[in-house]
């Protein structure tokens, strides 16, 4: 029986007076890959931003390893082992690849472990070692995504949250990214919460899946049933 | 019989009460003053308002004008912004119902002239120097020498000294341009040559380029067609950049001395000159010194004198009777009776162009002090 | 030729001054996206504090400089914490801190006038030495203006490149949200850049005090030139601010070699317009992210 490493209970969040996430309860179990699907505007991004502390929830709770962290600032969450890769290439475009990765380890108190982590990440994404001194903004889309993921891994997070990592990438690159995510999960045991729109390529890597529609969870369970198009349409 | 006596007594009481007051008398005479209360020229606003306040206090201490008190209301044209001057006079008219205002700085004075004509407001300028102000309104009078008069006196002095090559620097404003346009032909008539003409923004501190260009032109003397505090800046820069020739200007104030410091030594300038000569000028200097802790210079004197000018015009108008308290009427009085006591000594007389004629004096800075040299004659 | 040389030297000197102002203003703008107009009057306060310390209290100039820096840093950090940050917390649109900054500008400038009075303030005890090299004249303060740019600019470059807080600044300049996501305390960084930017403006202010004297409105030119230098050089680029400042200085001096000085301030504007038209991101700026 796996325990929930990250859990949302009746989480409500929104912008100004407008509430977008309406009482979502979801758990990410230790060591699993949880896939969250949903159409545009369903509230997936708002949900994870509220989880991670980029927004203050309007109601509900967020628990991490059993303790409450509702609304805690990103800096504290990062230091505690949660990493977030935002939508649209979360990198520093004007800095070099190497500097970007180094910044990923900003909160690491013991800087001496960083070179070793860097090696691990270079092993995962060899292209980053090749282009270490190149300006990040000049990398291709897929490379930038790998860099973003690499940055998140620099402080050895126990939980990794990814918001649509496949957006704007060609299918073969998407496969590459998905297989990297599987590798991260299996090699480092990182619990992964991933939001996606590309259903066919992301379902295979998920242990469990959830569907959010207009701010509410309408499905939570095994990923296989969602391969059925009809069922998917009903839910979306 | 008793009723008639009572009626007579009542009538005479009323007549007695009315004898020295009229329906046309306002509760108080409010004079507006549109000055540089903020911005780079705020020194002027400070001393001008000081002169005005002192005069108003003195007049009120003597019972006001025919028993009616005087009041001054100050407005800010932010160191010479025309639009602010217009806003100011409109506020003064609408909120205080003024019939006379003081103006200062050429741009706002020029801007309010049409309003003065339209609304019949007397305007007295004791500070602005641009020749462009002459003749733009029948209600506008100046009790200071205009820049062109000061400039011509300056080059007349240069000619007397035998200098022929002039490098000049002027403010890029009405005042600066008016000096150059009047002085250049006069200088050339005297046989002089203009070897450099440079321009600077009012209050600019980076004039290194201008100074460098003037030095290259190899002049016999520098002419500073600038006003406070810029002559100090220009003099300092000139000496720092190795210009040794004599320098002549049209202004010298405490701020100029402060910025120029020791470099001001030897600086010549032409100016209206306030120095205590007779009774009134001495009393003014003492009263000003006691109230403000420093001696008055001519800007304070002009505006102090201006209050008395307006007060006297009101007194003369009131003596004529009728609906006397009207700006255009006051202006007519000044045109028809142009001679008034001057705090400089004796009297001043307004010419047809609205400018009160005063002699131009030449000064030189010697040992840090401004030393009067002589009066200069202009044709 | 002599004139050209003199104007070239003038351009380097004024360029250094504008460059340093641009760097100080620019680091605040690039990192926090706040148009900190109050940078101008804070510059003025620094000059007046130095004047008061040196001329009124008789303290040596280095001490007066330290007091000026302290005053500038306090006011700069204060304006962030007390004025801009509350607006940021409420997620107000970017226009709002700009307007608040203008308000602060007016309040501070008037305060200086009320407290210190109008009229220029100089430090009489200080004599500005005059030097010449061939046909070129310059003063001691001019030398210092160049030195200060080199020293402070260099120190800042080292700080940004080699210290962890410096890299945090660069990160936040590039992508503020991402900076938060990787765990940078963006509030601390904002306070840091306000402190650094304000501190940088103080030596410039003191040098101007010694060279020209202090006036209540001296801050206008300081923030205006800083702003133009940053726009011309490119927002987010320290190097750009320096280049922008030098471009301004050169245009004002060497640019006037053949052109009548009547056009001096117009030329600065024309340079600004040209850059904004042809290359809106500035000479070295990256395309703005928001």
PDB file of N, CA and C in Angstrom, chain A residues 10 18 20-21 43 51 53 77 82 99 114 144 157 164 187 204 212 218 232:
ATOM      1  N   UNK A  10      -9.695  18.934  -1.081  1.00  0.00           N
ATOM      2  CA  UNK A  10     -10.716  19.977  -1.335  1.00  0.00           C
ATOM      3  C   UNK A  10     -10.090  21.315  -1.685  1.00  0.00           C
ATOM      4  N   UNK A  18     -12.462  35.169  -9.234  1.00  0.00           N
ATOM      5  CA  UNK A  18     -12.879  34.053 -10.074  1.00  0.00           C
ATOM      6  C   UNK A  18     -12.255  32.760  -9.576  1.00  0.00           C
ATOM      7  N   UNK A  20     -11.356  28.915 -10.030  1.00  0.00           N
ATOM      8  CA  UNK A  20     -11.198  28.012 -11.163  1.00  0.00           C
ATOM      9  C   UNK A  20     -11.127  26.562 -10.699  1.00  0.00           C
ATOM     10  N   UNK A  21     -10.428  26.343  -9.583  1.00  0.00           N
ATOM     11  CA  UNK A  21     -10.311  24.983  -9.044  1.00  0.00           C
ATOM     12  C   UNK A  21     -11.349  24.855  -7.930  1.00  0.00           C
ATOM     13  N   UNK A  43      -8.398  23.927 -15.471  1.00  0.00           N
ATOM     14  CA  UNK A  43      -7.923  24.260 -14.135  1.00  0.00           C
ATOM     15  C   UNK A  43      -6.710  23.461 -13.719  1.00  0.00           C
ATOM     16  N   UNK A  51      -0.779  24.090  -5.681  1.00  0.00           N
ATOM     17  CA  UNK A  51      -0.056  23.051  -4.936  1.00  0.00           C
ATOM     18  C   UNK A  51       1.331  23.534  -4.567  1.00  0.00           C
ATOM     19  N   UNK A  53       2.563  26.537  -4.472  1.00  0.00           N
ATOM     20  CA  UNK A  53       2.719  27.765  -3.702  1.00  0.00           C
ATOM     21  C   UNK A  53       2.925  29.001  -4.539  1.00  0.00           C
ATOM     22  N   UNK A  77       9.164  25.128  -0.439  1.00  0.00           N
ATOM     23  CA  UNK A  77       8.840  23.830  -1.043  1.00  0.00           C
ATOM     24  C   UNK A  77      10.040  23.241  -1.763  1.00  0.00           C
ATOM     25  N   UNK A  82      10.478  19.546  -3.301  1.00  0.00           N
ATOM     26  CA  UNK A  82       9.490  19.554  -4.370  1.00  0.00           C
ATOM     27  C   UNK A  82      10.032  20.417  -5.508  1.00  0.00           C
ATOM     28  N   UNK A  99      25.048  27.618 -16.523  1.00  0.00           N
ATOM     29  CA  UNK A  99      24.560  28.518 -15.475  1.00  0.00           C
ATOM     30  C   UNK A  99      23.131  28.174 -15.082  1.00  0.00           C
ATOM     31  N   UNK A 114      26.874  19.349  -6.021  1.00  0.00           N
ATOM     32  CA  UNK A 114      26.316  19.755  -7.309  1.00  0.00           C
ATOM     33  C   UNK A 114      27.063  19.181  -8.518  1.00  0.00           C
ATOM     34  N   UNK A 144      15.541  22.732 -24.834  1.00  0.00           N
ATOM     35  CA  UNK A 144      15.182  23.614 -23.726  1.00  0.00           C
ATOM     36  C   UNK A 144      14.351  22.864 -22.693  1.00  0.00           C
ATOM     37  N   UNK A 157      14.958  16.332  -6.118  1.00  0.00           N
ATOM     38  CA  UNK A 157      13.633  16.446  -5.515  1.00  0.00           C
ATOM     39  C   UNK A 157      13.014  15.072  -5.280  1.00  0.00           C
ATOM     40  N   UNK A 164       2.656  20.246 -18.629  1.00  0.00           N
ATOM     41  CA  UNK A 164       2.683  20.092 -20.093  1.00  0.00           C
ATOM     42  C   UNK A 164       4.086  20.132 -20.674  1.00  0.00           C
ATOM     43  N   UNK A 187      14.866   5.387 -12.015  1.00  0.00           N
ATOM     44  CA  UNK A 187      16.238   5.412 -11.535  1.00  0.00           C
ATOM     45  C   UNK A 187      16.361   6.112 -10.184  1.00  0.00           C
ATOM     46  N   UNK A 204       0.922   5.937 -21.587  1.00  0.00           N
ATOM     47  CA  UNK A 204       1.738   4.750 -21.339  1.00  0.00           C
ATOM     48  C   UNK A 204       2.688   4.877 -20.145  1.00  0.00           C
ATOM     49  N   UNK A 212      -9.423  16.291 -14.985  1.00  0.00           N
ATOM     50  CA  UNK A 212     -10.040  17.465 -14.360  1.00  0.00           C
ATOM     51  C   UNK A 212     -10.876  18.176 -15.425  1.00  0.00           C
ATOM     52  N   UNK A 218     -13.093  14.495 -12.389  1.00  0.00           N
ATOM     53  CA  UNK A 218     -14.189  13.656 -12.891  1.00  0.00           C
ATOM     54  C   UNK A 218     -13.761  12.206 -13.087  1.00  0.00           C
ATOM     55  N   UNK A 232     -12.926   8.925 -23.171  1.00  0.00           N
ATOM     56  CA  UNK A 232     -12.171  10.163 -23.032  1.00  0.00           C
ATOM     57  C   UNK A 232     -13.042  11.370 -23.408  1.00  0.00           C
TER      58      UNK A 232
END
